[in-house]
């Protein structure tokens, strides 16, 4: 299971926001452009020590999807 | 090889073996490409009645269609104004009005606007608009003569073996992507590949693409390397000969990772300006260092002002800013960058360098004030590991106005490029002891707050 608080804390740190839950849609956050999305994914991979499949992360629309993907298809780094 | 307008067309057909769009898979042979350009020239001349002195806003970024239209217009002597198709419609319209564009070409078709020609555009190949689209547009005039000289200069610096299979994922509405990483390989490379932009998906396949197509050259900005290092496997073969990174300084740690990824490929930190049609100096990076000491200057004369600002002069430089009187200092372009012994140490102009794109803070301030939500405003650069710099802004709100209203205005009216990353409401804009606003002071106060 992925620690929701840690994920949320990382998101808020990157975007300088104060969202209280994972109910965050990409279109709610104007700064969540492709560059910031890459930064978010890279930092999540580093923090939680795993790697997303590229095809899974391109069209992510919200933070809950990220958590679901992480819990469904974790590929541990060797 | 000496270029003239006439043999540009011959060179186009002789050196190029293919032009390909990565995102769609569309590829043209040189004969197909040349035929398409000729057909487009007929259409623009006979149907749209375009002649020297006319100008066209061209919006089909990073596509074969873009280059077909661009070259057709170029060979007709019509001035091309490439703009970012994704920017806000208000910004595009501001440029159309300023330039009195005769035609707008976008993905939906061609749209006629003004009919008159403008004598100051005769002989001008391109007008590149800097961040001035947020306020009064600022157009950098590039003559055909300068463009040809620039391409010749690049050919003297970068070998045909290095340029052979070139890839561009930089935007074609800026000099770096258009002139240096697209037109230059179109005229001198054998195979040219164009991508819309660097994305996570593209980065995920990057090393495989480099191997499959035997790519020898590409240019980049620091932000691209977050994608490449974050999502790409290591490169597989040894086709890559030369890689550039431009438009913003690189951190030492980042250089270390880039060199590790590139292995033995020659890696250059290149320095340029829109007004100089792109790269005019470089340094080869062989070890991780943040000393931006540029030791190679390409066909240009340089000197430093008393304030250590780099001044540049070259036969391939711009012809001035459109409808502005003074553009240079005794023929030297003032770069706005401060140097100590050829080492880049800072900036004298009010510029935010966001992902390699230089944005003028005065023009941003004007754009934000147009919201009618603010009494006063001051933008400043925020360090960002991915973008280089991002936009911070101190705002003084009008009575009964809110930050949310300002955010909504920015969201509705400004491009994502101009959207402020951090908004700090304040009673009054911080000033220094001389009662002036300075970027350094604003940045310091911001850092103290966070």
XYZ file of C-alpha atoms in Angstrom:
528
model
C 0.000 0.000 0.000
C 1.258 3.495 -0.843
C 1.255 5.972 2.011
C -1.374 8.536 1.009
C -0.001 11.233 3.312
C 3.500 10.921 1.887
C 2.191 11.103 -1.662
C 0.030 14.123 -0.860
C 2.896 15.833 0.964
C 5.156 15.349 -2.058
C 2.506 16.714 -4.400
C 1.903 19.790 -2.254
C 5.648 20.378 -1.968
C 6.140 20.288 -5.724
C 3.145 22.450 -6.572
C 3.305 24.694 -3.466
C -0.331 23.878 -2.660
C -2.274 22.755 0.411
C -4.605 20.120 -0.914
C -5.937 18.044 2.006
C -6.709 14.895 0.039
C -5.919 13.055 -3.185
C -9.045 14.520 -4.829
C -6.912 16.632 -7.143
C -7.673 16.806 -10.848
C -4.975 17.899 -13.247
C -7.219 20.568 -14.740
C -7.677 22.114 -11.264
C -3.983 22.952 -11.063
C -2.854 25.336 -13.826
C 0.814 24.715 -13.021
C 0.402 20.975 -13.706
C 1.843 21.163 -17.218
C 3.958 18.527 -18.969
C 7.156 19.716 -17.302
C 5.648 19.663 -13.811
C 4.064 16.297 -14.572
C 7.497 14.900 -15.430
C 8.903 16.373 -12.229
C 6.071 14.829 -10.186
C 6.560 11.382 -11.706
C 10.343 11.453 -11.383
C 10.156 12.506 -7.726
C 7.502 9.890 -6.942
C 9.694 7.214 -8.547
C 12.667 8.313 -6.442
C 10.738 8.628 -3.183
C 8.845 5.350 -3.452
C 11.680 3.483 -5.160
C 9.930 2.126 -8.215
C 9.400 2.806 -11.913
C 6.198 3.550 -13.803
C 5.633 2.216 -17.296
C 5.764 5.232 -19.632
C 2.487 4.267 -21.316
C 0.708 4.384 -17.964
C 1.739 7.849 -16.881
C 1.242 9.989 -19.956
C -2.522 10.416 -19.658
C -2.907 10.579 -15.900
C -5.654 13.017 -14.971
C -5.584 13.051 -11.194
C -3.587 12.083 -8.153
C -5.836 9.153 -7.249
C -4.972 7.515 -10.582
C -1.303 7.806 -9.705
C -1.862 6.017 -6.381
C -3.931 3.310 -8.097
C -1.244 2.724 -10.708
C 1.396 2.534 -8.059
C -0.539 -0.056 -6.062
C -1.561 -2.073 -9.119
C 1.678 -2.339 -11.049
C 4.673 -1.632 -8.888
C 7.894 -2.612 -10.602
C 10.612 -2.490 -7.951
C 13.899 -0.982 -9.042
C 16.716 -3.537 -9.145
C 29.723 26.117 -50.302
C 28.456 29.626 -50.961
C 24.693 29.955 -50.630
C 22.571 32.209 -52.756
C 18.823 32.383 -53.000
C 18.884 30.421 -56.226
C 20.989 27.488 -55.190
C 19.236 27.134 -51.842
C 16.602 25.278 -53.782
C 19.257 23.112 -55.421
C 20.930 22.380 -52.104
C 17.589 21.444 -50.609
C 17.166 18.754 -53.216
C 20.762 17.607 -53.316
C 21.771 17.016 -49.717
C 18.475 15.946 -48.177
C 17.405 12.304 -48.412
C 14.328 12.494 -46.224
C 12.291 14.706 -43.941
C 10.159 12.899 -41.365
C 7.613 13.719 -38.700
C 8.141 11.518 -35.660
C 4.675 11.946 -34.152
C 2.745 10.994 -37.306
C 5.277 8.816 -39.143
C 4.876 10.929 -42.275
C 8.068 11.029 -44.345
C 8.822 12.758 -47.643
C 11.560 12.225 -50.170
C 13.384 15.365 -51.344
C 11.454 15.233 -54.621
C 8.111 15.104 -52.794
C 9.242 17.874 -50.456
C 10.424 20.113 -53.295
C 7.244 19.449 -55.288
C 5.093 20.383 -52.298
C 7.057 23.615 -51.843
C 6.626 24.551 -55.489
C 2.873 23.873 -55.348
C 2.629 25.987 -52.233
C 4.572 28.790 -53.925
C 2.054 28.750 -56.767
C -0.846 28.886 -54.351
C 0.596 31.709 -52.248
C 1.523 33.712 -55.337
C -1.521 33.197 -57.559
C -4.308 32.677 -55.030
C -3.141 34.647 -52.021
C -1.264 37.239 -54.127
C 1.709 37.343 -51.793
C 4.832 39.294 -52.759
C 7.926 40.757 -51.103
C 6.787 43.247 -48.502
C 3.986 40.974 -47.355
C 4.107 38.916 -44.171
C 2.462 35.706 -43.027
C 1.822 34.439 -39.509
C 2.633 30.722 -39.585
C 1.264 28.572 -36.788
C 1.725 24.923 -37.781
C 4.591 24.296 -35.400
C 7.053 21.452 -35.754
C 5.540 19.777 -38.791
C 6.531 19.032 -42.368
C 3.677 21.316 -43.427
C 5.313 24.130 -41.485
C 8.550 23.763 -43.451
C 6.737 23.478 -46.764
C 4.907 26.746 -46.112
C 7.994 28.373 -44.629
C 10.234 27.585 -47.587
C 7.541 28.435 -50.132
C 7.127 31.847 -48.544
C 10.905 32.255 -48.208
C 11.493 31.589 -51.896
C 8.703 34.049 -52.787
C 10.429 36.739 -50.742
C 7.539 36.894 -48.252
C 8.353 37.466 -44.582
C 7.439 34.621 -42.249
C 6.294 35.203 -38.669
C 6.295 31.838 -36.865
C 4.217 31.813 -33.686
C 3.320 29.264 -31.058
C 0.032 27.679 -32.062
C -0.765 26.796 -28.452
C -0.452 30.312 -27.083
C -3.519 32.297 -26.171
C -5.599 33.636 -29.068
C -5.311 37.167 -27.595
C -1.509 36.974 -27.839
C -1.649 35.757 -31.452
C -4.101 38.486 -32.368
C -1.840 41.129 -30.791
C 0.947 40.058 -33.135
C -1.366 39.910 -36.149
C -2.531 43.466 -35.455
C 0.978 44.766 -34.841
C 2.428 43.112 -37.939
C -0.584 43.818 -40.153
C -0.168 40.259 -41.369
C -1.542 39.572 -44.822
C -2.254 35.935 -44.100
C -2.518 33.596 -41.120
C -1.779 29.914 -41.715
C -2.813 27.483 -39.002
C -3.981 23.900 -38.748
C -7.477 24.896 -39.902
C -6.315 26.564 -43.111
C -5.325 29.984 -44.431
C -7.047 33.177 -43.338
C -6.646 36.475 -45.132
C -6.243 39.672 -43.143
C -4.559 42.841 -44.394
C -3.805 43.589 -48.026
C -1.075 46.209 -48.058
C 2.646 45.493 -48.287
C 5.204 47.106 -45.990
C 8.448 48.386 -47.484
C 10.484 47.666 -44.355
C 9.802 43.953 -44.819
C 11.359 43.726 -48.273
C 14.450 41.545 -47.897
C 13.326 40.250 -44.501
C 13.034 36.468 -44.280
C 11.684 36.108 -40.760
C 10.346 38.148 -37.869
C 10.731 36.369 -34.540
C 8.642 37.746 -31.719
C 10.184 37.567 -28.283
C 8.169 37.438 -25.088
C 6.713 40.796 -26.091
C 3.480 39.107 -27.078
C 2.278 39.697 -23.535
C 2.489 43.458 -24.015
C 3.644 45.399 -27.051
C 4.949 42.772 -29.464
C 8.711 42.933 -30.025
C 9.707 41.622 -33.443
C 13.295 40.693 -34.260
C 13.852 41.374 -37.981
C 15.990 38.764 -39.748
C 17.080 39.476 -43.297
C 17.555 36.823 -45.974
C 21.186 37.898 -46.243
C 21.760 37.367 -42.504
C 20.006 34.016 -42.579
C 22.170 32.745 -45.424
C 25.336 33.955 -43.660
C 24.196 32.290 -40.447
C 23.659 28.949 -42.157
C 27.091 29.206 -43.788
C 28.652 29.971 -40.402
C 26.996 26.954 -38.828
C 28.240 24.780 -41.668
C 31.797 25.924 -40.934
C 31.457 24.947 -37.268
C 29.522 21.697 -37.434
C 30.667 18.970 -39.829
C 28.470 17.144 -42.309
C 29.195 13.882 -40.488
C 27.866 15.396 -37.267
C 24.748 16.866 -38.872
C 24.007 13.863 -41.101
C 20.888 12.536 -39.307
C 19.451 15.409 -37.311
C 16.622 15.471 -34.840
C 14.681 18.534 -33.680
C 12.184 18.644 -30.835
C 12.700 22.333 -30.124
C 9.896 24.721 -31.062
C 10.034 26.141 -34.578
C 8.749 29.521 -33.445
C 12.090 30.423 -31.857
C 15.496 30.933 -33.459
C 17.152 28.041 -31.649
C 14.739 25.455 -33.029
C 13.901 27.100 -36.327
C 17.255 28.322 -37.613
C 19.880 26.257 -35.794
C 18.141 22.922 -35.304
C 15.837 22.876 -38.363
C 16.816 25.102 -41.311
C 20.500 24.304 -40.857
C 19.993 20.507 -41.082
C 17.346 20.904 -43.815
C 19.975 22.481 -46.008
C 22.984 20.425 -44.970
C 21.861 17.133 -43.455
C 20.847 13.929 -45.179
C 17.943 13.022 -42.928
C 15.914 15.396 -40.815
C 13.460 14.303 -38.115
C 11.016 16.706 -36.488
C 9.046 16.044 -33.299
C 6.319 18.183 -31.763
C 8.101 18.432 -28.442
C 9.770 16.428 -25.721
C 7.170 14.452 -23.783
C 7.320 11.613 -21.283
C 6.296 9.209 -24.042
C 8.947 10.455 -26.451
C 11.549 10.377 -23.690
C 10.587 6.790 -22.872
C 11.415 5.773 -26.452
C 14.250 8.246 -26.919
C 17.248 5.966 -26.824
C 15.544 3.436 -29.101
C 14.700 6.175 -31.591
C 18.284 7.457 -31.566
C 19.519 3.923 -32.322
C 16.874 3.015 -34.915
C 17.396 6.151 -36.989
C 21.159 6.470 -36.317
C 20.647 10.012 -35.115
C 23.917 11.959 -35.148
C 22.832 15.334 -33.763
C 20.201 17.087 -31.685
C 20.019 20.242 -29.630
C 18.219 20.752 -26.347
C 17.560 23.013 -23.375
C 18.259 21.970 -19.765
C 14.605 21.099 -19.097
C 14.669 18.394 -21.768
C 17.273 16.494 -19.803
C 14.844 15.997 -16.914
C 12.739 13.983 -19.332
C 15.625 12.165 -21.010
C 17.416 11.243 -17.780
C 14.139 10.472 -16.020
C 12.521 8.230 -18.601
C 14.979 7.137 -21.280
C 17.189 4.054 -21.278
C 20.876 4.534 -22.036
C 21.767 5.056 -25.685
C 22.510 1.798 -27.432
C 24.756 2.556 -30.369
C 27.406 5.050 -31.277
C 25.558 7.015 -33.981
C 25.316 10.180 -31.897
C 28.200 12.489 -32.770
C 27.264 15.822 -31.268
C 24.691 17.182 -28.817
C 24.015 20.792 -27.904
C 22.358 22.290 -24.885
C 21.463 25.943 -25.049
C 19.472 28.858 -23.743
C 20.112 28.443 -20.023
C 23.038 27.568 -17.749
C 23.494 23.952 -16.630
C 24.027 22.839 -13.051
C 27.126 20.758 -12.308
C 25.142 17.785 -11.053
C 23.023 17.794 -14.196
C 26.120 17.930 -16.416
C 27.481 14.882 -14.600
C 24.353 12.857 -15.386
C 24.197 14.091 -18.981
C 27.821 13.144 -19.652
C 27.203 9.747 -18.122
C 24.164 9.204 -20.362
C 25.964 10.454 -23.480
C 29.079 8.413 -22.815
C 31.650 9.593 -25.385
C 29.423 11.861 -27.478
C 30.693 15.438 -27.891
C 28.543 17.676 -25.725
C 28.472 21.449 -26.182
C 27.029 24.195 -24.055
C 26.006 26.704 -26.710
C 25.264 30.358 -26.189
C 23.048 32.364 -28.466
C 20.384 34.993 -28.837
C 17.389 35.514 -31.093
C 19.025 38.728 -32.293
C 22.073 36.726 -33.401
C 19.887 34.109 -35.116
C 20.731 31.520 -32.495
C 24.065 30.061 -31.432
C 27.136 32.251 -31.772
C 29.448 30.834 -29.102
C 30.049 27.541 -27.397
C 32.174 25.533 -25.027
C 32.756 21.809 -25.213
C 31.892 20.175 -21.898
C 34.123 17.288 -20.946
C 33.720 17.339 -17.192
C 31.067 18.506 -14.731
C 31.652 22.200 -14.127
C 29.379 25.203 -13.833
C 31.983 27.565 -15.229
C 30.198 28.857 -18.301
C 33.370 30.000 -20.051
C 32.636 30.318 -23.723
C 35.870 29.966 -25.627
C 34.646 29.633 -29.205
C 32.935 32.552 -30.908
C 31.621 31.915 -34.402
C 32.234 34.574 -37.051
C 31.499 37.422 -34.686
C 33.279 40.227 -32.904
C 32.729 40.520 -29.172
C 33.647 42.953 -26.418
C 32.483 43.884 -22.933
C 30.939 47.103 -21.706
C 32.175 48.869 -18.579
C 29.438 47.049 -16.720
C 30.771 43.700 -18.038
C 27.864 43.176 -20.390
C 28.735 41.102 -23.460
C 28.344 43.031 -26.723
C 28.268 41.146 -30.020
C 28.541 42.116 -33.656
C 28.351 39.873 -36.679
C 27.452 39.974 -40.364
C 24.627 37.543 -39.575
C 22.969 39.567 -36.831
C 19.420 40.896 -36.849
C 18.334 44.052 -38.672
C 16.756 45.659 -35.623
C 13.446 45.481 -33.766
C 10.415 46.166 -35.871
C 9.270 49.787 -35.523
C 11.766 50.536 -32.746
C 14.425 53.152 -33.340
C 17.563 52.132 -31.460
C 18.496 48.463 -31.492
C 22.259 48.291 -31.025
C 25.146 50.140 -29.391
C 27.465 51.285 -32.222
C 26.416 48.239 -34.202
C 26.938 45.877 -31.271
C 24.026 43.910 -29.870
C 23.713 44.227 -26.089
C 23.128 40.679 -24.882
C 22.014 41.628 -21.396
C 24.340 38.965 -19.973
C 27.189 39.805 -17.621
C 30.574 38.147 -17.958
C 33.848 37.937 -16.072
C 36.741 36.715 -18.241
C 34.390 35.037 -20.709
C 32.498 33.370 -17.874
C 28.754 34.012 -17.718
C 27.999 35.355 -14.238
C 24.624 37.050 -14.398
C 22.130 39.152 -16.279
C 21.603 42.876 -16.622
C 18.190 42.820 -18.290
C 14.906 42.035 -16.564
C 14.504 38.586 -18.009
C 13.138 35.315 -16.691
C 14.576 32.320 -18.510
C 11.791 29.747 -18.323
C 12.682 26.494 -20.000
C 15.039 28.289 -22.357
C 12.465 30.920 -23.315
C 13.369 34.465 -22.264
C 10.449 36.430 -20.870
C 10.696 40.136 -20.126
C 9.455 40.981 -16.617
C 8.268 44.469 -17.629
C 6.005 42.948 -20.237
C 4.710 40.372 -17.784
C 3.902 43.166 -15.345
C 1.937 44.949 -18.083
C 0.048 41.775 -18.905
C -0.895 41.202 -15.254
C -1.988 44.833 -14.769
C -4.358 44.471 -17.719
C -6.423 42.208 -15.471
C -7.768 45.326 -13.674
C -7.466 43.342 -10.477
C -4.153 44.794 -9.313
C -2.960 48.157 -8.077
C 0.683 47.210 -8.483
C 2.757 44.203 -9.481
C 6.370 43.018 -9.709
C 7.532 39.784 -11.294
C 10.806 38.048 -10.550
C 12.553 34.741 -11.357
C 12.243 31.707 -9.097
C 14.864 28.966 -9.406
C 13.313 25.768 -10.741
C 15.267 22.533 -11.135
C 13.247 21.554 -14.209
C 12.536 24.820 -15.982
C 15.657 26.700 -14.987
C 13.549 29.594 -13.805
C 9.849 30.080 -13.240
C 7.710 33.163 -12.644
C 7.064 34.610 -9.213
C 4.988 37.731 -8.694
C 4.298 40.123 -5.845
C 0.835 41.646 -6.249
C -1.067 44.486 -4.606
C -4.751 43.729 -5.017
C -7.409 46.336 -5.689
C -10.049 46.693 -3.014
C -12.486 43.753 -2.948
C -10.402 41.795 -5.453
C -8.976 38.372 -4.636
C -6.016 36.214 -5.542
C -8.453 33.663 -6.957
C -9.794 36.289 -9.358
C -6.241 37.043 -10.456
C -5.473 33.338 -10.926
C -8.648 32.952 -12.980
C -7.682 35.928 -15.131
C -4.256 34.418 -15.767
C -5.822 31.051 -16.552
C -8.375 32.556 -18.956
C -6.206 35.120 -20.712
C -2.565 34.097 -20.593
C -0.537 31.270 -22.051
C 0.788 28.664 -19.633
C 4.231 30.101 -20.365
C 3.228 33.406 -18.725
C 1.267 31.915 -15.842
C 2.902 32.813 -12.514
C 4.129 29.873 -10.488
C 4.010 31.727 -7.161
C 1.765 34.660 -6.310
C 2.580 36.659 -3.185
C -0.006 39.233 -2.084
C 1.471 42.254 -0.369
C 0.508 45.727 0.873
C 3.171 47.363 -1.277
C 5.835 46.203 -3.708
C 9.238 45.846 -1.986
C 11.733 48.524 -3.003
C 15.440 48.945 -2.321
C 17.167 51.914 -0.657
C 16.941 53.859 -3.918
C 13.207 53.264 -3.966
C 13.521 50.961 -6.949
C 12.291 47.451 -7.515
C 15.023 44.972 -8.315
C 14.698 41.340 -9.300
C 17.444 40.386 -6.856
C 15.611 42.033 -3.944
C 12.289 40.452 -4.828
C 13.934 37.064 -5.117
C 15.643 37.468 -1.734
C 12.428 38.476 -0.005
C 10.644 35.521 -1.582
C 13.358 33.121 -0.400
C 13.058 34.547 3.122
C 9.296 33.930 3.037
C 9.561 30.323 1.902
